[in-house]
């Protein structure tokens, strides 16, 4: 059996795209399946070597302007042309798409229509039809027809299409929009592991990790941290935010953070997988001040990793990904989207740290290997006469809103 992982946004070490492909390859290797991948034409040489990645695509979801009438069709055709040689060469039985949008779905559909073999597709749809808007934002409605056409055609041309979203809200949206079955599962991230215990005397560390995009709320941090540092003399912060490739060019935020003193460690480098794991492992609280106007229905890879390994979170009220933490007792809400409310939520989390940590550890201990089960069923479904994957997808179906 041959598997191929396709992600036009895979270009640098660290971040969701790199970690997703890395995890998928590791899980497939455990099952005796080698999985090559196709990434961005601008992929870093370290990514090419680390993931056996072939640089292919000149466009990705993050490069869309949504402004030109012919942009969607042009993007689909360009992506199809770049995809075609690799599909003819690799001849995969299974294509896994860890971050699928309507452009990639449309390109896959066109190419698979001319492929004489039956190829299954397993895809995570992480974003709404406009990747910078929530799925229920009325401004995104002009792009709904793109998704309907692209995913509808992919369902017709693939030898089986299995869609997943990271939150029930996003899955319910796409199920209604597309008329297709959609399951709920976090994108591929960290495997569960036991974090080393910390000494009771250690100062608590609050971490914020990721790409410093506008919707991640980094601009709220200076005011929030000033409040916490003044009220809690032990608290420490590790603020990591990659500016390169960010959609927010404002560096003043990081200049302010760097002036807050020795208890604030500011990093802007792209983290290797081992560095990312080390930063997560040392965090007592993960701070996710994401904009609920954008993340109202979206998931978060960092949040999923925190849930997997048992780290309490502070996150914005109204973000779909964070609701399980609030419901299960290991998260604190940022009640209003501003710096003051963010600081107050961090202070609450530090005051309840023992309680939150125990809840987070209990949740992590209960988590099974959903990704492994999904891949087992997917691999089995590539053999004729099995309905196991349909059963798994059905179990992951969200409740209707």
Short mmCIF file of C-alpha atoms in Angstrom, two decimals:
data_model
loop_
_atom_site.label_atom_id
_atom_site.label_comp_id
_atom_site.label_asym_id
_atom_site.label_seq_id
_atom_site.Cartn_x
_atom_site.Cartn_y
_atom_site.Cartn_z
CA UNK A 1 0.00 0.00 0.00
CA UNK A 2 1.18 3.53 -0.80
CA UNK A 3 0.23 6.71 1.04
CA UNK A 4 0.86 10.32 0.04
CA UNK A 5 0.49 13.36 2.31
CA UNK A 6 -0.34 16.60 0.53
CA UNK A 7 0.00 20.06 2.11
CA UNK A 8 0.77 23.13 -0.04
CA UNK A 9 1.35 25.19 3.15
CA UNK A 10 4.16 22.95 4.41
CA UNK A 11 7.27 25.09 4.16
CA UNK A 12 9.09 25.55 7.50
CA UNK A 13 10.17 23.61 10.56
CA UNK A 14 7.76 23.89 13.45
CA UNK A 15 4.12 24.86 13.45
CA UNK A 16 0.99 22.86 12.71
CA UNK A 17 1.82 21.88 9.14
CA UNK A 18 5.21 20.41 9.97
CA UNK A 19 4.05 18.62 13.12
CA UNK A 20 0.98 17.15 11.39
CA UNK A 21 3.00 15.57 8.58
CA UNK A 22 5.63 14.35 11.04
CA UNK A 23 3.01 12.65 13.21
CA UNK A 24 1.22 11.11 10.25
CA UNK A 25 4.44 9.69 8.87
CA UNK A 26 5.37 8.24 12.26
CA UNK A 27 1.96 6.62 12.72
CA UNK A 28 1.93 5.18 9.21
CA UNK A 29 5.47 3.87 9.64
CA UNK A 30 4.28 1.96 12.73
CA UNK A 31 1.82 0.29 10.39
CA UNK A 32 4.51 -0.57 7.85
CA UNK A 33 3.51 2.16 5.40
CA UNK A 34 5.93 4.71 3.99
CA UNK A 35 4.27 8.08 3.38
CA UNK A 36 5.94 10.65 1.18
CA UNK A 37 4.71 14.19 1.15
CA UNK A 38 4.23 17.08 -1.22
CA UNK A 39 4.78 20.56 0.22
CA UNK A 40 5.31 24.15 -0.72
CA UNK A 41 7.66 25.00 -3.57
CA UNK A 42 9.35 27.28 -1.03
CA UNK A 43 9.88 24.58 1.60
CA UNK A 44 12.93 24.96 3.80
CA UNK A 45 15.68 22.47 2.98
CA UNK A 46 15.46 21.12 6.54
CA UNK A 47 11.79 20.29 5.95
CA UNK A 48 12.64 18.57 2.67
CA UNK A 49 15.18 16.38 4.46
CA UNK A 50 13.22 15.79 7.67
CA UNK A 51 9.98 14.73 6.00
CA UNK A 52 11.16 13.37 2.63
CA UNK A 53 9.14 16.26 1.25
CA UNK A 54 8.97 17.13 -2.44
CA UNK A 55 8.62 20.92 -2.95
CA UNK A 56 5.74 21.39 -5.39
CA UNK A 57 3.09 24.02 -4.77
CA UNK A 58 3.38 27.75 -5.44
CA UNK A 59 0.04 28.58 -3.78
CA UNK A 60 -1.48 27.75 -0.41
CA UNK A 61 -4.53 28.71 1.60
CA UNK A 62 -2.66 31.55 3.32
CA UNK A 63 -1.93 33.29 0.05
CA UNK A 64 -5.52 33.80 -1.10
CA UNK A 65 -6.78 37.36 -1.49
CA UNK A 66 -10.42 36.37 -2.26
CA UNK A 67 -10.66 39.57 -4.31
CA UNK A 68 -10.24 38.59 -7.98
CA UNK A 69 -13.25 36.92 -9.67
CA UNK A 70 -11.07 34.31 -11.39
CA UNK A 71 -8.71 33.67 -8.49
CA UNK A 72 -10.35 30.45 -7.33
CA UNK A 73 -10.41 28.80 -10.76
CA UNK A 74 -6.83 29.90 -11.51
CA UNK A 75 -5.61 28.57 -8.16
CA UNK A 76 -7.35 25.23 -8.68
CA UNK A 77 -5.83 24.76 -12.12
CA UNK A 78 -2.33 25.78 -11.06
CA UNK A 79 -2.48 23.42 -8.08
CA UNK A 80 -3.79 20.59 -10.29
CA UNK A 81 -0.93 21.03 -12.78
CA UNK A 82 1.60 20.88 -9.98
CA UNK A 83 -0.09 17.89 -8.36
CA UNK A 84 -0.41 15.80 -11.52
CA UNK A 85 3.21 14.62 -12.02
CA UNK A 86 3.56 13.49 -8.41
CA UNK A 87 0.30 11.53 -8.48
CA UNK A 88 1.30 9.79 -11.70
CA UNK A 89 4.71 8.99 -10.26
CA UNK A 90 3.66 7.91 -6.73
CA UNK A 91 0.40 6.12 -7.67
CA UNK A 92 -0.91 6.24 -4.08
CA UNK A 93 -3.77 4.17 -2.71
CA UNK A 94 -4.43 6.76 -0.02
CA UNK A 95 -4.02 10.54 0.00
CA UNK A 96 -4.01 12.29 3.38
CA UNK A 97 -4.59 16.03 3.45
CA UNK A 98 -3.94 17.50 6.93
CA UNK A 99 -5.11 20.99 5.90
CA UNK A 100 -7.61 20.93 3.04
CA UNK A 101 -9.33 23.96 1.54
CA UNK A 102 -11.58 24.22 -1.49
CA UNK A 103 -8.69 25.00 -3.83
CA UNK A 104 -6.84 21.82 -2.94
CA UNK A 105 -10.08 19.81 -2.93
CA UNK A 106 -10.90 21.10 -6.40
CA UNK A 107 -7.42 20.32 -7.73
CA UNK A 108 -7.48 16.80 -6.29
CA UNK A 109 -10.93 16.22 -7.75
CA UNK A 110 -9.86 17.21 -11.26
CA UNK A 111 -6.72 15.12 -11.17
CA UNK A 112 -8.38 12.05 -9.67
CA UNK A 113 -11.04 12.23 -12.39
CA UNK A 114 -8.32 11.34 -14.90
CA UNK A 115 -6.69 8.69 -12.68
CA UNK A 116 -7.61 5.12 -13.65
CA UNK A 117 -7.12 3.85 -10.09
CA UNK A 118 -9.38 4.13 -7.04
CA UNK A 119 -7.75 6.47 -4.50
CA UNK A 120 -9.16 7.17 -1.05
CA UNK A 121 -8.83 10.65 0.47
CA UNK A 122 -8.72 11.44 4.18
CA UNK A 123 -8.81 15.20 4.79
CA UNK A 124 -8.99 17.63 7.68
CA UNK A 125 -10.86 20.86 6.84
CA UNK A 126 -9.48 23.32 9.38
CA UNK A 127 -10.79 26.61 8.06
CA UNK A 128 -14.03 28.16 6.87
CA UNK A 129 -14.40 28.93 3.14
CA UNK A 130 -12.64 32.25 3.90
CA UNK A 131 -9.71 31.27 6.11
CA UNK A 132 -9.63 34.59 7.98
CA UNK A 133 -13.31 34.47 8.98
CA UNK A 134 -15.48 32.30 11.16
CA UNK A 135 -17.70 29.87 9.29
CA UNK A 136 -20.84 31.76 10.31
CA UNK A 137 -19.52 35.17 9.24
CA UNK A 138 -21.95 36.48 6.58
CA UNK A 139 -19.03 38.01 4.66
CA UNK A 140 -17.78 34.52 3.83
CA UNK A 141 -21.00 33.44 2.11
CA UNK A 142 -19.80 34.34 -1.43
CA UNK A 143 -17.17 31.57 -1.07
CA UNK A 144 -19.57 28.85 0.08
CA UNK A 145 -20.28 27.83 -3.50
CA UNK A 146 -16.56 27.23 -4.07
CA UNK A 147 -16.54 24.67 -1.26
CA UNK A 148 -19.75 23.04 -2.41
CA UNK A 149 -18.45 22.57 -5.94
CA UNK A 150 -14.94 21.45 -4.97
CA UNK A 151 -15.77 18.98 -2.21
CA UNK A 152 -18.80 17.69 -4.09
CA UNK A 153 -16.65 16.86 -7.09
CA UNK A 154 -13.95 15.33 -4.88
CA UNK A 155 -16.56 13.07 -3.26
CA UNK A 156 -17.59 11.95 -6.76
CA UNK A 157 -14.10 11.26 -8.11
CA UNK A 158 -12.25 9.83 -5.07
CA UNK A 159 -12.57 6.17 -4.23
CA UNK A 160 -13.87 7.31 -0.85
CA UNK A 161 -13.76 10.77 0.76
CA UNK A 162 -13.58 11.08 4.52
CA UNK A 163 -13.70 14.58 5.97
CA UNK A 164 -12.77 15.70 9.49
CA UNK A 165 -12.92 19.02 11.32
CA UNK A 166 -11.36 19.96 14.64
CA UNK A 167 -14.49 21.30 16.35
CA UNK A 168 -18.15 20.25 16.38
CA UNK A 169 -19.12 23.76 15.25
CA UNK A 170 -16.96 23.58 12.12
CA UNK A 171 -18.00 20.01 11.34
CA UNK A 172 -21.67 20.87 11.70
CA UNK A 173 -21.21 23.85 9.36
CA UNK A 174 -19.56 21.76 6.64
CA UNK A 175 -22.04 18.91 7.05
CA UNK A 176 -24.89 21.32 6.33
CA UNK A 177 -23.03 23.13 3.55
CA UNK A 178 -21.76 20.08 1.69
CA UNK A 179 -24.35 17.44 2.47
CA UNK A 180 -21.50 15.05 3.32
CA UNK A 181 -20.59 13.13 6.46
CA UNK A 182 -18.03 15.03 8.54
CA UNK A 183 -16.34 13.73 11.71
CA UNK A 184 -14.71 15.63 14.55
CA UNK A 185 -11.06 15.00 15.43
CA UNK A 186 -8.09 17.24 16.25
CA UNK A 187 -5.51 17.49 13.50
CA UNK A 188 -2.47 15.23 13.90
CA UNK A 189 -0.31 16.57 16.73
CA UNK A 190 1.66 15.25 19.67
CA UNK A 191 1.36 11.68 20.91
CA UNK A 192 0.35 11.38 24.54
CA UNK A 193 3.26 11.17 26.99
CA UNK A 194 3.88 11.60 30.71
CA UNK A 195 5.20 15.06 31.53
CA UNK A 196 7.96 15.19 34.15
CA UNK A 197 6.62 16.46 37.47
CA UNK A 198 7.72 19.89 38.68
CA UNK A 199 8.87 20.80 42.16
CA UNK A 200 6.28 22.48 44.36
CA UNK A 201 8.69 25.35 44.82
CA UNK A 202 9.12 26.14 41.14
CA UNK A 203 7.75 29.45 39.93
CA UNK A 204 4.70 28.91 37.70
CA UNK A 205 5.35 29.50 34.00
CA UNK A 206 2.70 30.85 31.66
CA UNK A 207 3.49 30.13 28.00
CA UNK A 208 2.15 31.58 24.75
CA UNK A 209 3.45 29.70 21.70
CA UNK A 210 2.87 29.98 17.97
CA UNK A 211 2.90 32.20 14.91
CA UNK A 212 2.20 35.83 15.77
CA UNK A 213 -0.76 36.27 13.44
CA UNK A 214 -3.22 39.05 14.18
CA UNK A 215 -5.97 36.68 15.28
CA UNK A 216 -3.69 35.11 17.93
CA UNK A 217 -4.06 38.20 20.15
CA UNK A 218 -0.39 38.96 20.89
CA UNK A 219 -1.24 42.68 21.02
CA UNK A 220 -3.18 42.00 24.26
CA UNK A 221 -0.14 40.62 26.03
CA UNK A 222 1.80 43.72 27.19
CA UNK A 223 -1.13 45.06 29.25
CA UNK A 224 -2.01 41.58 30.50
CA UNK A 225 1.52 40.73 31.58
CA UNK A 226 2.07 44.07 33.29
CA UNK A 227 -0.98 43.37 35.46
CA UNK A 228 0.07 39.82 36.35
CA UNK A 229 3.69 40.75 37.08
CA UNK A 230 2.51 43.49 39.46
CA UNK A 231 0.04 41.21 41.29
CA UNK A 232 1.96 37.91 41.40
CA UNK A 233 5.63 38.14 42.32
CA UNK A 234 6.38 34.53 41.36
CA UNK A 235 4.79 34.24 37.93
CA UNK A 236 7.02 33.88 34.90
CA UNK A 237 6.17 34.08 31.21
CA UNK A 238 7.57 32.43 28.11
CA UNK A 239 6.21 34.33 25.09
CA UNK A 240 7.03 32.78 21.74
CA UNK A 241 5.74 34.31 18.52
CA UNK A 242 7.11 33.88 15.01
CA UNK A 243 6.89 37.13 13.05
CA UNK A 244 8.30 35.80 9.78
CA UNK A 245 5.34 35.02 7.54
CA UNK A 246 2.89 36.58 9.99
CA UNK A 247 -0.06 38.64 8.75
CA UNK A 248 0.63 41.19 11.52
CA UNK A 249 3.76 43.27 10.86
CA UNK A 250 3.51 45.19 14.17
CA UNK A 251 6.77 44.56 16.06
CA UNK A 252 6.02 47.12 18.76
CA UNK A 253 4.24 44.44 20.81
CA UNK A 254 7.39 42.35 21.09
CA UNK A 255 9.49 45.42 21.87
CA UNK A 256 7.18 46.17 24.80
CA UNK A 257 7.27 42.57 25.99
CA UNK A 258 11.07 42.52 25.87
CA UNK A 259 11.17 45.50 28.25
CA UNK A 260 9.07 43.85 30.95
CA UNK A 261 12.04 42.37 32.79
CA UNK A 262 13.73 39.12 33.69
CA UNK A 263 10.49 37.25 34.38
CA UNK A 264 9.44 37.51 30.73
CA UNK A 265 11.33 35.37 28.21
CA UNK A 266 10.59 36.51 24.65
CA UNK A 267 11.42 34.25 21.69
CA UNK A 268 10.70 34.74 17.99
CA UNK A 269 12.58 31.88 16.36
CA UNK A 270 10.88 29.00 14.56
CA UNK A 271 10.90 26.11 17.00
CA UNK A 272 12.17 22.69 16.00
CA UNK A 273 9.92 19.84 17.17
CA UNK A 274 12.15 19.11 20.17
CA UNK A 275 12.21 22.82 21.11
CA UNK A 276 8.43 23.09 20.83
CA UNK A 277 8.02 20.03 23.04
CA UNK A 278 10.45 21.47 25.60
CA UNK A 279 8.54 24.76 25.75
CA UNK A 280 5.23 22.96 26.23
CA UNK A 281 6.69 20.66 28.86
CA UNK A 282 7.91 23.56 31.01
CA UNK A 283 4.56 25.41 30.84
CA UNK A 284 2.19 25.31 33.81
CA UNK A 285 -0.47 27.31 31.95
CA UNK A 286 -0.92 27.80 28.22
CA UNK A 287 -2.21 31.25 27.22
CA UNK A 288 -4.35 31.39 24.06
CA UNK A 289 -5.82 34.92 23.71
CA UNK A 290 -7.26 34.17 20.27
CA UNK A 291 -9.78 36.45 18.65
CA UNK A 292 -13.24 34.85 19.01
CA UNK A 293 -14.45 36.66 15.91
CA UNK A 294 -12.06 34.44 13.91
CA UNK A 295 -11.92 31.35 16.15
CA UNK A 296 -15.64 31.13 16.87
CA UNK A 297 -15.77 27.82 15.02
CA UNK A 298 -12.09 27.00 14.41
CA UNK A 299 -9.75 24.61 16.15
CA UNK A 300 -6.23 25.10 17.51
CA UNK A 301 -3.35 22.68 17.19
CA UNK A 302 -1.57 24.07 20.26
CA UNK A 303 -4.74 23.64 22.31
CA UNK A 304 -5.07 20.02 21.15
CA UNK A 305 -1.47 19.35 22.21
CA UNK A 306 -2.17 20.91 25.62
CA UNK A 307 -5.18 18.63 26.04
CA UNK A 308 -3.17 15.58 25.01
CA UNK A 309 -0.42 16.11 27.59
CA UNK A 310 -2.45 17.76 30.36
CA UNK A 311 -1.71 21.50 30.50
CA UNK A 312 -4.33 23.96 31.82
CA UNK A 313 -5.27 26.76 29.44
CA UNK A 314 -6.43 30.35 29.52
CA UNK A 315 -8.41 31.12 26.36
CA UNK A 316 -10.90 33.60 24.99
CA UNK A 317 -14.59 33.09 25.65
CA UNK A 318 -16.38 32.21 22.42
CA UNK A 319 -13.54 30.19 20.83
CA UNK A 320 -14.95 26.82 19.83
CA UNK A 321 -11.71 24.91 20.40
CA UNK A 322 -11.52 25.97 24.06
CA UNK A 323 -15.02 24.98 25.14
CA UNK A 324 -13.99 21.46 26.24
CA UNK A 325 -11.45 22.97 28.65
CA UNK A 326 -14.08 25.23 30.18
CA UNK A 327 -16.60 22.37 30.42
CA UNK A 328 -14.10 19.87 31.84
CA UNK A 329 -12.59 22.18 34.44
CA UNK A 330 -9.08 22.71 33.11
CA UNK A 331 -9.52 26.07 31.44
CA UNK A 332 -10.20 29.69 32.44
CA UNK A 333 -12.13 32.05 30.20
CA UNK A 334 -10.90 35.45 29.07
CA UNK A 335 -14.31 37.04 29.53
CA UNK A 336 -13.74 40.12 27.33
CA UNK A 337 -11.34 40.45 24.44
CA UNK A 338 -8.87 42.97 25.86
CA UNK A 339 -5.59 43.08 27.75
CA UNK A 340 -7.11 43.72 31.18
CA UNK A 341 -9.47 40.75 30.97
CA UNK A 342 -6.62 38.58 29.71
CA UNK A 343 -4.47 39.51 32.71
CA UNK A 344 -7.33 38.86 35.14
CA UNK A 345 -7.93 35.43 33.60
CA UNK A 346 -4.24 34.54 33.99
CA UNK A 347 -4.33 35.61 37.65
CA UNK A 348 -7.40 33.42 38.19
CA UNK A 349 -5.64 30.46 36.58
CA UNK A 350 -2.55 30.94 38.75
CA UNK A 351 -4.75 31.13 41.85
CA UNK A 352 -6.47 27.85 40.90
CA UNK A 353 -3.40 26.16 39.41
CA UNK A 354 -3.48 22.98 41.51
CA UNK A 355 -7.16 22.35 40.77
CA UNK A 356 -6.80 23.10 37.05
CA UNK A 357 -3.67 20.96 36.70
CA UNK A 358 -5.32 17.93 38.30
CA UNK A 359 -8.31 18.28 35.98
CA UNK A 360 -6.04 18.61 32.93
CA UNK A 361 -4.07 15.52 33.96
CA UNK A 362 -7.26 13.49 34.43
CA UNK A 363 -8.52 14.49 30.97
CA UNK A 364 -5.17 13.62 29.38
CA UNK A 365 -5.13 10.23 31.11
CA UNK A 366 -8.57 9.39 29.67
CA UNK A 367 -7.70 10.23 26.10
CA UNK A 368 -7.38 7.27 23.78
CA UNK A 369 -5.54 7.01 20.49
CA UNK A 370 -8.24 8.40 18.19
CA UNK A 371 -5.78 9.17 15.41
CA UNK A 372 -4.35 5.66 15.53
CA UNK A 373 -7.82 4.14 15.38
CA UNK A 374 -8.70 6.39 12.44
CA UNK A 375 -5.57 5.40 10.53
CA UNK A 376 -6.13 1.71 11.25
CA UNK A 377 -9.64 2.01 9.85
CA UNK A 378 -8.43 4.06 6.88
CA UNK A 379 -5.76 1.53 5.97
CA UNK A 380 -8.27 -1.30 6.35
CA UNK A 381 -10.78 0.53 4.16
CA UNK A 382 -8.31 0.51 1.28
CA UNK A 383 -8.95 -3.22 1.12
CA UNK A 384 -12.15 -4.20 -0.71
CA UNK A 385 -15.22 -5.16 1.27
CA UNK A 386 -14.67 -3.31 4.56
CA UNK A 387 -16.98 -0.74 6.09
CA UNK A 388 -14.86 -0.10 9.17
CA UNK A 389 -13.89 3.47 8.27
CA UNK A 390 -17.51 4.47 7.73
CA UNK A 391 -18.23 3.16 11.23
CA UNK A 392 -15.43 5.22 12.75
CA UNK A 393 -16.45 8.37 10.87
CA UNK A 394 -20.04 7.89 11.98
CA UNK A 395 -18.94 7.70 15.60
CA UNK A 396 -17.09 10.99 15.19
CA UNK A 397 -20.12 12.77 13.76
CA UNK A 398 -20.99 15.94 15.71
CA UNK A 399 -24.33 16.60 17.31
CA UNK A 400 -26.43 19.06 15.37
CA UNK A 401 -26.27 22.59 16.73
#
